[in-house]
Short mmCIF file of C-alpha atoms and ligand atoms in Angstrom, two decimals:
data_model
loop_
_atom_site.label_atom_id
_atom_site.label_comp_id
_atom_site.label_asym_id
_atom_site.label_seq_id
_atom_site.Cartn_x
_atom_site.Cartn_y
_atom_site.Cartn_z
CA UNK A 17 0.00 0.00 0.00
CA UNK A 18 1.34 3.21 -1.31
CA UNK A 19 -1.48 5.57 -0.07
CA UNK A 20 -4.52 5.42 1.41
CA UNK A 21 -6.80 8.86 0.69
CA UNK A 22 -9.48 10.17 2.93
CA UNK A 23 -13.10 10.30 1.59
CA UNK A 24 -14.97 11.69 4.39
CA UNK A 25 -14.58 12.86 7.97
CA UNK A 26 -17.75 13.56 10.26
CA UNK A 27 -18.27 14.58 13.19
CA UNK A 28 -20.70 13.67 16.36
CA UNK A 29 -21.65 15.64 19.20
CA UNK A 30 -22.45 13.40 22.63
CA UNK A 31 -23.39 13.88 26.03
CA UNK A 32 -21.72 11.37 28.69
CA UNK A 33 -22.69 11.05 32.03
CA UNK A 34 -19.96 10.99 34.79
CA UNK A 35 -20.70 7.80 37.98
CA UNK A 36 -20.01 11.57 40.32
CA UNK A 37 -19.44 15.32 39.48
CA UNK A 38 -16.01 15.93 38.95
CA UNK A 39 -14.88 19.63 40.84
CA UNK A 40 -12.28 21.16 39.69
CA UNK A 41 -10.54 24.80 41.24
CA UNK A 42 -12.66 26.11 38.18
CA UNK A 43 -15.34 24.17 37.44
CA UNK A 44 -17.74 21.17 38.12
CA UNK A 45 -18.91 18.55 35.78
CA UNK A 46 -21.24 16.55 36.07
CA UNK A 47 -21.23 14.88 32.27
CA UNK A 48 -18.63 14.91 29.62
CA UNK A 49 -19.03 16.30 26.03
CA UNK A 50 -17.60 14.14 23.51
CA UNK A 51 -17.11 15.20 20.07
CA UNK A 52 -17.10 11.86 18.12
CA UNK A 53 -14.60 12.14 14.69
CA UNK A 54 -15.42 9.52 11.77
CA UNK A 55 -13.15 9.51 8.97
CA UNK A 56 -13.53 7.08 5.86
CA UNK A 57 -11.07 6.37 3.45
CA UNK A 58 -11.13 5.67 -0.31
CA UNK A 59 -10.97 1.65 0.29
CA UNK A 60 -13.86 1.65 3.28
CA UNK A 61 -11.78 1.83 6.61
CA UNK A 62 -13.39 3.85 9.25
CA UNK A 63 -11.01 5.60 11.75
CA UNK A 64 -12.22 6.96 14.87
CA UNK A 65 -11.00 10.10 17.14
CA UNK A 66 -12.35 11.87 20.03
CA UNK A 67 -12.30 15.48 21.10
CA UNK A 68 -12.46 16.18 24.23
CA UNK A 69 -11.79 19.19 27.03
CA UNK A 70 -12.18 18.71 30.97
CA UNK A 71 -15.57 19.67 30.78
CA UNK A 72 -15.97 23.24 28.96
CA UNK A 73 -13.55 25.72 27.88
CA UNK A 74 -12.12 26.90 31.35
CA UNK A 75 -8.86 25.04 30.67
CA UNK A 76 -7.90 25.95 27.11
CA UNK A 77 -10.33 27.83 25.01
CA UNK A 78 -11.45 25.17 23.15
CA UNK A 79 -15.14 23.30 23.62
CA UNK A 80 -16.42 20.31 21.69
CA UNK A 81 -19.10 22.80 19.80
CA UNK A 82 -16.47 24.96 18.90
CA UNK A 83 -14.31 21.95 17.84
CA UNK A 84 -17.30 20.97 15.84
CA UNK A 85 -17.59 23.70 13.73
CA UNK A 86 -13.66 24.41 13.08
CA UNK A 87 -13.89 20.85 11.91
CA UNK A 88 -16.55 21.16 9.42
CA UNK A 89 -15.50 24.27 7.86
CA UNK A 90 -11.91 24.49 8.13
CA UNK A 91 -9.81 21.00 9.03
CA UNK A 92 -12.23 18.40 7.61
CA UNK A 93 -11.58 19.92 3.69
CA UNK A 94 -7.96 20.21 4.50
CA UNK A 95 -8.20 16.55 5.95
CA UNK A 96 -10.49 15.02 2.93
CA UNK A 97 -8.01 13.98 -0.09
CA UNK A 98 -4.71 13.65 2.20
CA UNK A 99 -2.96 9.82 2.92
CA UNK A 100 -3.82 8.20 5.87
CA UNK A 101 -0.51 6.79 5.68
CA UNK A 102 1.33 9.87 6.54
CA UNK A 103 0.35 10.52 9.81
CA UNK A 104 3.31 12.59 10.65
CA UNK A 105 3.18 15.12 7.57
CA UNK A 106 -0.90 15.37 8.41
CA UNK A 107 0.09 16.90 11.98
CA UNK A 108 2.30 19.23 10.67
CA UNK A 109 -0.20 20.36 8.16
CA UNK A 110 -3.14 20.48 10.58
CA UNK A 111 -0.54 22.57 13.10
CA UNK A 112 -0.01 25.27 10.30
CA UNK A 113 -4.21 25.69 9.45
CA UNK A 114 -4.99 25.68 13.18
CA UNK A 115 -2.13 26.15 15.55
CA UNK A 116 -4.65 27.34 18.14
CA UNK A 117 -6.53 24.86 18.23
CA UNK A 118 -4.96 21.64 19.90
CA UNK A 119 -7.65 19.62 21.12
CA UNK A 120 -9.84 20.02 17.60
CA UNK A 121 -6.61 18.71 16.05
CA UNK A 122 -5.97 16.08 18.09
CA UNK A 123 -9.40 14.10 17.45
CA UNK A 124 -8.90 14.71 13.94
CA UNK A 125 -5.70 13.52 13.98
CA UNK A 126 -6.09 10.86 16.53
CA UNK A 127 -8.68 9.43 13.33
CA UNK A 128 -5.80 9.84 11.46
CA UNK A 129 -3.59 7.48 13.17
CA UNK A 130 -6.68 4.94 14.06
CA UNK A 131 -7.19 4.28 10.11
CA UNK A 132 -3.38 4.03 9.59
CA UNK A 133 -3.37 1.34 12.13
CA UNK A 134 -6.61 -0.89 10.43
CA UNK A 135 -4.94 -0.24 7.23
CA UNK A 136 -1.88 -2.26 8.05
CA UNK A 137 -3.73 -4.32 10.53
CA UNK A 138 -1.42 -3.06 13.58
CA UNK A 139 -2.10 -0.96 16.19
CA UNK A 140 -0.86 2.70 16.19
CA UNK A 141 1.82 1.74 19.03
CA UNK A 142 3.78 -0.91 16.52
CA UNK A 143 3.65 2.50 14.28
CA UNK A 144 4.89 4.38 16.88
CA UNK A 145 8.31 2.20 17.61
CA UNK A 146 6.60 -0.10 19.89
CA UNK A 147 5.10 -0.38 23.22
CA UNK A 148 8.02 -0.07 26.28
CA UNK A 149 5.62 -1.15 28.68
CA UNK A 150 1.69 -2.79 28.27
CA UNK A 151 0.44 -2.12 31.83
CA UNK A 152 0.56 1.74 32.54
CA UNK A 153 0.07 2.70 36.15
CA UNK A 154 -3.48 4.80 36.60
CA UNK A 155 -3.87 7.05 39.44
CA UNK A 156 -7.47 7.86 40.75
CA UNK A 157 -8.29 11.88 40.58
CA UNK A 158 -10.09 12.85 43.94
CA UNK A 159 -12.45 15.61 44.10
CA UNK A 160 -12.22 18.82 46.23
CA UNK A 161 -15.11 17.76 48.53
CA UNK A 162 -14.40 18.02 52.07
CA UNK A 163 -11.75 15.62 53.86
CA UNK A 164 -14.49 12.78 55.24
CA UNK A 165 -15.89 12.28 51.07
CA UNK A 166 -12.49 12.38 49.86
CA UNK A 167 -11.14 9.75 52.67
CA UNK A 168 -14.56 7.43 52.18
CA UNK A 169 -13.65 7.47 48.54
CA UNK A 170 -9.97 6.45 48.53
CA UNK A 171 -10.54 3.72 50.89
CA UNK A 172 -12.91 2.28 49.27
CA UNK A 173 -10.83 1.83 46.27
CA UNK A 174 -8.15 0.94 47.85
CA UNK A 175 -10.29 -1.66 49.82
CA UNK A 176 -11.33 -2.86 46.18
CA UNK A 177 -7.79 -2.69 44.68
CA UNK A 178 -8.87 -0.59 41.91
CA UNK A 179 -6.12 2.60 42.85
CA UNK A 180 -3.03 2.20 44.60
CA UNK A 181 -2.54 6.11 44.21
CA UNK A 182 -3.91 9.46 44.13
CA UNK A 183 -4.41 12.97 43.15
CA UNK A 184 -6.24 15.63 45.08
CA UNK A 185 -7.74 18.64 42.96
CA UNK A 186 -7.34 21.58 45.51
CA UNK A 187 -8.17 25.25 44.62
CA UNK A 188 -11.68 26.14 45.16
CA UNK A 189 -10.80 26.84 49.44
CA UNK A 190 -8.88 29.68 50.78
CA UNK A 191 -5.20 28.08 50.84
CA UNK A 192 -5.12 27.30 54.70
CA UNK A 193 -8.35 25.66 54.92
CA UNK A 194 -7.34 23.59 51.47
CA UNK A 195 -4.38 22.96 52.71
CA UNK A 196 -6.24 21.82 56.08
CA UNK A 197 -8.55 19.07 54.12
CA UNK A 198 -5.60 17.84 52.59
CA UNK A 199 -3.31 17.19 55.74
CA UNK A 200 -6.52 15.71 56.80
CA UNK A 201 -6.94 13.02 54.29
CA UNK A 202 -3.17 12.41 54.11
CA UNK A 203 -3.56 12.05 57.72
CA UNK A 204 -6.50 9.56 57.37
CA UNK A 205 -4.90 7.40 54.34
CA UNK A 206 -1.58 7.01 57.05
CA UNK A 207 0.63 6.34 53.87
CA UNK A 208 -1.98 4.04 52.36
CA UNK A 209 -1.27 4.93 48.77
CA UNK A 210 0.82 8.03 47.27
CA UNK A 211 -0.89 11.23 47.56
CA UNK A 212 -0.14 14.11 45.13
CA UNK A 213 -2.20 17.39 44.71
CA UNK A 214 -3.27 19.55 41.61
CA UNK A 215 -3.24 23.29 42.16
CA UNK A 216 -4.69 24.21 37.93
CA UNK A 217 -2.89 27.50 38.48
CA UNK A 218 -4.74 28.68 41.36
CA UNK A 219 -2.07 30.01 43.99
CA UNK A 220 0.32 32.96 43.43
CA UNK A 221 4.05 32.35 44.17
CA UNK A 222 4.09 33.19 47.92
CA UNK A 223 1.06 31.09 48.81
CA UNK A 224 3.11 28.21 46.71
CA UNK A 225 6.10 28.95 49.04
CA UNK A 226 4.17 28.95 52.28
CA UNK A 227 1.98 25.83 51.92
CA UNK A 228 3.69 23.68 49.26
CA UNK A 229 5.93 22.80 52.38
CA UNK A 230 3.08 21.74 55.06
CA UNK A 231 1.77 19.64 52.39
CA UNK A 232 5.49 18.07 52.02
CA UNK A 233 5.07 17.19 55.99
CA UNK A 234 1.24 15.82 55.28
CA UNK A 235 3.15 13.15 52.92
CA UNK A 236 2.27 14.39 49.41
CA UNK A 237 4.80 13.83 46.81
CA UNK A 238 3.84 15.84 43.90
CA UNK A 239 2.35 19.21 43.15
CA UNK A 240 1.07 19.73 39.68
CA UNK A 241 0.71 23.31 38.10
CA UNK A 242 0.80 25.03 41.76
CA UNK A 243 1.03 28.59 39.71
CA UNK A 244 -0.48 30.20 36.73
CA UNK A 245 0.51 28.45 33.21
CA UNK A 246 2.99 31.89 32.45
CA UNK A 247 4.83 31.81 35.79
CA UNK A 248 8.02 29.75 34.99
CA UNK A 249 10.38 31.55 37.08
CA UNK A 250 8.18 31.11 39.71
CA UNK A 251 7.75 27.41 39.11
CA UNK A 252 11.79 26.86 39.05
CA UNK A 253 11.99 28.51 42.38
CA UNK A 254 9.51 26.70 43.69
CA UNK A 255 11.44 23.48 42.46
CA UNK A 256 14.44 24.43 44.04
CA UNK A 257 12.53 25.56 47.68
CA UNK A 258 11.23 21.75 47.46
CA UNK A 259 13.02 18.93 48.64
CA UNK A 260 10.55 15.66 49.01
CA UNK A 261 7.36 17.49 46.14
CA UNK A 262 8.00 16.95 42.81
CA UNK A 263 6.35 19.72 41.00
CA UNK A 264 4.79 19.10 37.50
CA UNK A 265 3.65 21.62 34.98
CA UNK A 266 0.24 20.54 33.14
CA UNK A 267 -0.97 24.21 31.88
CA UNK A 268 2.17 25.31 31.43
CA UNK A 269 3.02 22.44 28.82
CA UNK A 270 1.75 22.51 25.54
CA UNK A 271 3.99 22.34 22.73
CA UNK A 272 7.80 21.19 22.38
CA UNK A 273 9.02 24.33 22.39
CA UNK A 274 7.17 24.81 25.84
CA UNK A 275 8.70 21.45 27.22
CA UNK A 276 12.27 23.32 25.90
CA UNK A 277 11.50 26.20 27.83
CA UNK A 278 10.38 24.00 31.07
CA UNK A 279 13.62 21.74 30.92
CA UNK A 280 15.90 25.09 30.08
CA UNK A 281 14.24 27.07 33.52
CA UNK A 282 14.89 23.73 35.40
CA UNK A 283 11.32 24.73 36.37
CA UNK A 284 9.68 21.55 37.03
CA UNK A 285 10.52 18.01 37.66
CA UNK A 286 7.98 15.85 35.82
CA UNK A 287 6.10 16.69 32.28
CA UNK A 288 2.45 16.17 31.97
CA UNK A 289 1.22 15.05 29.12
CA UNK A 290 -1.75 14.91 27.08
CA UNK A 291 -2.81 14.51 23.94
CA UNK A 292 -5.68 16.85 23.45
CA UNK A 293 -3.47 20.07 24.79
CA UNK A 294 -1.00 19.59 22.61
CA UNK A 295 -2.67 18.70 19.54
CA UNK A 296 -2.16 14.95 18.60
CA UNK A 297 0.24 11.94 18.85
CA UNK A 298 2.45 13.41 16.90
CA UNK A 299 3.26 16.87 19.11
CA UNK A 300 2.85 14.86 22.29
CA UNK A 301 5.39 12.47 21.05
CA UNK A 302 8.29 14.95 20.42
CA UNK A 303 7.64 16.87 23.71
CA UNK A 304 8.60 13.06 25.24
CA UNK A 305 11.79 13.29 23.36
CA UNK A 306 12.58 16.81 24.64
CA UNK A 307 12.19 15.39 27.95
CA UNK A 308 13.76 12.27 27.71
CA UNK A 309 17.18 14.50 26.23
CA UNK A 310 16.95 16.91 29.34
CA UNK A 311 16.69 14.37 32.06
CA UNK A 312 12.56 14.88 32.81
CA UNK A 313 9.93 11.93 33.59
CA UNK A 314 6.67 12.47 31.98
CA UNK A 315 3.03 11.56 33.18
CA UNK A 316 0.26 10.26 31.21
CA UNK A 317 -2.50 12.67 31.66
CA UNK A 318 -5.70 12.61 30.77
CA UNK A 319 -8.48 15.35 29.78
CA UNK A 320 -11.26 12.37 30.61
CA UNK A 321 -11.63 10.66 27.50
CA UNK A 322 -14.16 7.20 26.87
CA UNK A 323 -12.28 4.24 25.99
CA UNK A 324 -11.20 5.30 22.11
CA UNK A 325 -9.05 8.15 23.82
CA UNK A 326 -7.46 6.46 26.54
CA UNK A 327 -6.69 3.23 23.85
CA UNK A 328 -5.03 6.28 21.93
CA UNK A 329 -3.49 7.80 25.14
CA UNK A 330 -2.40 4.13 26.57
CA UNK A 331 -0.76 3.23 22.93
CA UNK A 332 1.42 6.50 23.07
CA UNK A 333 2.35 6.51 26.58
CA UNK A 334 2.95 2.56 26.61
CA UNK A 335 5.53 3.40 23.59
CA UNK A 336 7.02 6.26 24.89
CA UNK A 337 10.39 5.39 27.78
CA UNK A 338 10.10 8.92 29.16
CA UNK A 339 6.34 8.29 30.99
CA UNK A 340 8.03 6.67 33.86
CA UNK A 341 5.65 8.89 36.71
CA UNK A 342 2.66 7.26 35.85
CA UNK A 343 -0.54 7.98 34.29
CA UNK A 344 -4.20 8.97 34.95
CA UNK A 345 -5.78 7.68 32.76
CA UNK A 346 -9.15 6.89 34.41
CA UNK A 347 -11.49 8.97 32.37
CA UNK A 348 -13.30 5.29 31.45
CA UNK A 349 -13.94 4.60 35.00
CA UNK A 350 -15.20 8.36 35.90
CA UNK A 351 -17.57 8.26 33.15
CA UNK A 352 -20.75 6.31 33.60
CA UNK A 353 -20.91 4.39 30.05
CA UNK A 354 -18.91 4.02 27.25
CA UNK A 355 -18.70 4.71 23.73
CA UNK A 356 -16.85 1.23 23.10
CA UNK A 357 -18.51 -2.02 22.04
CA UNK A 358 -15.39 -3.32 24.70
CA UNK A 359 -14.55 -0.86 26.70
CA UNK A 360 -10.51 -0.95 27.65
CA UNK A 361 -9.99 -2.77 30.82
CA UNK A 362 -7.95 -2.30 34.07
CA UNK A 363 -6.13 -4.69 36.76
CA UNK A 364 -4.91 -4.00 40.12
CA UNK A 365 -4.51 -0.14 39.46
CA UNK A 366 -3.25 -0.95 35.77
CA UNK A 367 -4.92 0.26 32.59
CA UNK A 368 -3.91 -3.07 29.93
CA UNK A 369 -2.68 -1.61 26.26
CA UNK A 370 -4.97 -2.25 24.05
CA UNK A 371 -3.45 -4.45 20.95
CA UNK A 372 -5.78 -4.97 18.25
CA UNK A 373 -5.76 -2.53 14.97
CA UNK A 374 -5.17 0.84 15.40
CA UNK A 375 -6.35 2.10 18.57
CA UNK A 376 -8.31 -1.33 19.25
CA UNK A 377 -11.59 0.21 19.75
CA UNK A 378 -14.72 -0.68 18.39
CA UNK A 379 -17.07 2.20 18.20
CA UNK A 380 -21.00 0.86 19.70
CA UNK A 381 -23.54 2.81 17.46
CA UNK A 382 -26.23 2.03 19.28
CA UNK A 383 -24.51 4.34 22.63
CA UNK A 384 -23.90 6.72 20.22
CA UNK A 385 -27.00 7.21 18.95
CA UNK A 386 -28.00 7.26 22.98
CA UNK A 387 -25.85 9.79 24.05
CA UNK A 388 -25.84 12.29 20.47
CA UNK A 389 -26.76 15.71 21.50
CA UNK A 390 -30.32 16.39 20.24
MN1 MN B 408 -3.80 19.06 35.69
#
């Protein structure tokens, strides 16, 4: 097979619902919005991408209507006609039309990469170099409900042996009361299971400096995006001030040339990464070489995607050496259904690469057609 040309790529709007609303510092969601990407090619394979944003715009810009409609109009004709074979040279091309626009890109080219798979019968990770590892740790997000949910929560998956670690959204309290309900859980959980804590931006550089440490005492180990995206300086001082936190930058990591920047402040120690932010495979893939040349761990992150996007998320990280800090990807478990015919599956805190063609996934019509947006 020499090429393989696109015929069609359509989009899908769906609705979600999560098992429990999800709080972030931000905002609270209580179902996810799925924009469904279906491209055909000229021989009759069907590849399959999601777009997806932690539950509206707050984070990036971007929302799944707004993805919609820069699909239609403006990547879908760019997409319709190119080879599905070229993955790489379809990034770069969507990156020029749309540079703005990660997460829109990302579905589309997440389709992209799902058809090149079926069309040589592998899946996208033998087309990525290979997997390093098949079983990628997942880490269980915890809400920022008060201490006694949070505990009830974490023991009981603990008790089930579905998490053996977790991550604490904090944020939406005054720093010394937030900083309170987390000493409290830590205190509660008795080093049960790895605690770390996820700031999205929301305290200024002093706060960072006079609570980061109390949390170090409470047993936490990490502390992702503790100031806003811009504040790099900031971040590397933090990093320095910290002995026993790792800190890890999620908004302030996009593109490559943002993970250069990162590595060249020595502002944080681990690299979060996720497909949707920065824009596909492709982008989140060289981002894993910049950190892999400067000495950095990555983390699989997630922006709570159904089983096609964590397949696509678990078949990059599993091929990538530099996610050595884990991942999160539980968006599968958080929501209530799934979009996949078999959803991907998980064993003692371990999310099991998928393997079949592509990204694995069969797409269920019949829970599409029950979750479309009417
Ligand atoms: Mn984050």
């Amino acid at each position: 097979m020499t090429a393989l040309r696109v015929t069609a790529l359509e989009t899908r709007l769906l609705d979600i619902p999560l098992v429990r609303p999800h709080r972030f510092s931000v905002a609270t969601m209580h179902t996810q919005g799925v924009l469904l990407i279906r491209l055909v090619t000229e021989d009759g394979i069907v590849g399959w991408g999601e777009g997806v944003v932690p539950g509206g715009p707050w984070w990036g810009g971007e929302s799944v209507e707004g993805m919609a409609a820069l699909i239609e109009h403006h990547l879908a004709p760019l997409v319709v006609g190119q080879d599905v074979l070229r993955p790489e040279a379809l990034a770069r091309r969507l990156e020029k039309l749309a540079a703005g626009a990660p997460f829109a890109r990302a579905g589309v080219e997440m389709a992209v990469w799902d058809a090149a798979g079926r069309a040589q019968d592998v899946p996208v990770s033998q087309l990525l170099g290979g997997l390093h590892c098949d079983r990628l740790p997942v880490t269980w997000a915890l809400g920022t409900e008060p201490a006694e949910i949070v505990v009830e929560e974490a023991r009981r998956l603990l008790a089930e042996g579905r998490h053996r670690s977790f991550k604490l959204k904090m944020g939406t309290l005054p720093a010394a009361e937030d900083v309170a309900r987390v000493c409290a859980v830590g205190a509660a959980l008795d080093d049960a299971a790895p605690l770390a804590v996820d700031l999205n931006g929301a305290w200024d550089e002093y706060t960072a400096r006079r609570w980061l440490p109390a949390l170090a005492d409470a047993g936490i180990h990490l502390a992702e995006q503790p100031l806003p995206a811009a504040n790099l300086a900031g971040l590397a001082r933090l990093c320095r001030q910290l002995n026993s936190v790792a800190v890890m930058a999620d908004e302030s990591l996009w593109t490559p040339a943002d993970a250069l920047r990162l590595a060249t402040a020595h502002a944080v120690d681990i690299l979060a990464l996720k497909i949707g932010k920065s824009g596909g495979l492709s982008a989140t893939r060289r981002i894993a070489a910049v950190a892999e040349a400067a000495g950095l761990n990555c983390y699989g992150g997630t922006t709570i995607e159904t089983s096609l996007g964590t397949a696509a998320s678990a078949q990059l990280f599993g091929a990538l050496p530099a996610v050595r800090a884990g991942t999160e990807l539980f968006g599968p478990l958080l929501l209530a259904d799934d979009i996949a015919a078999e959803p991907v599956t998980y064993e003692a805190g371990k999310l099991l690469v998928t393997s079949g063609p592509g990204f694995g996934i069969t797409i269920d019509e019949e829970k599409v057609a029950k979750y479309a947006r009417r």
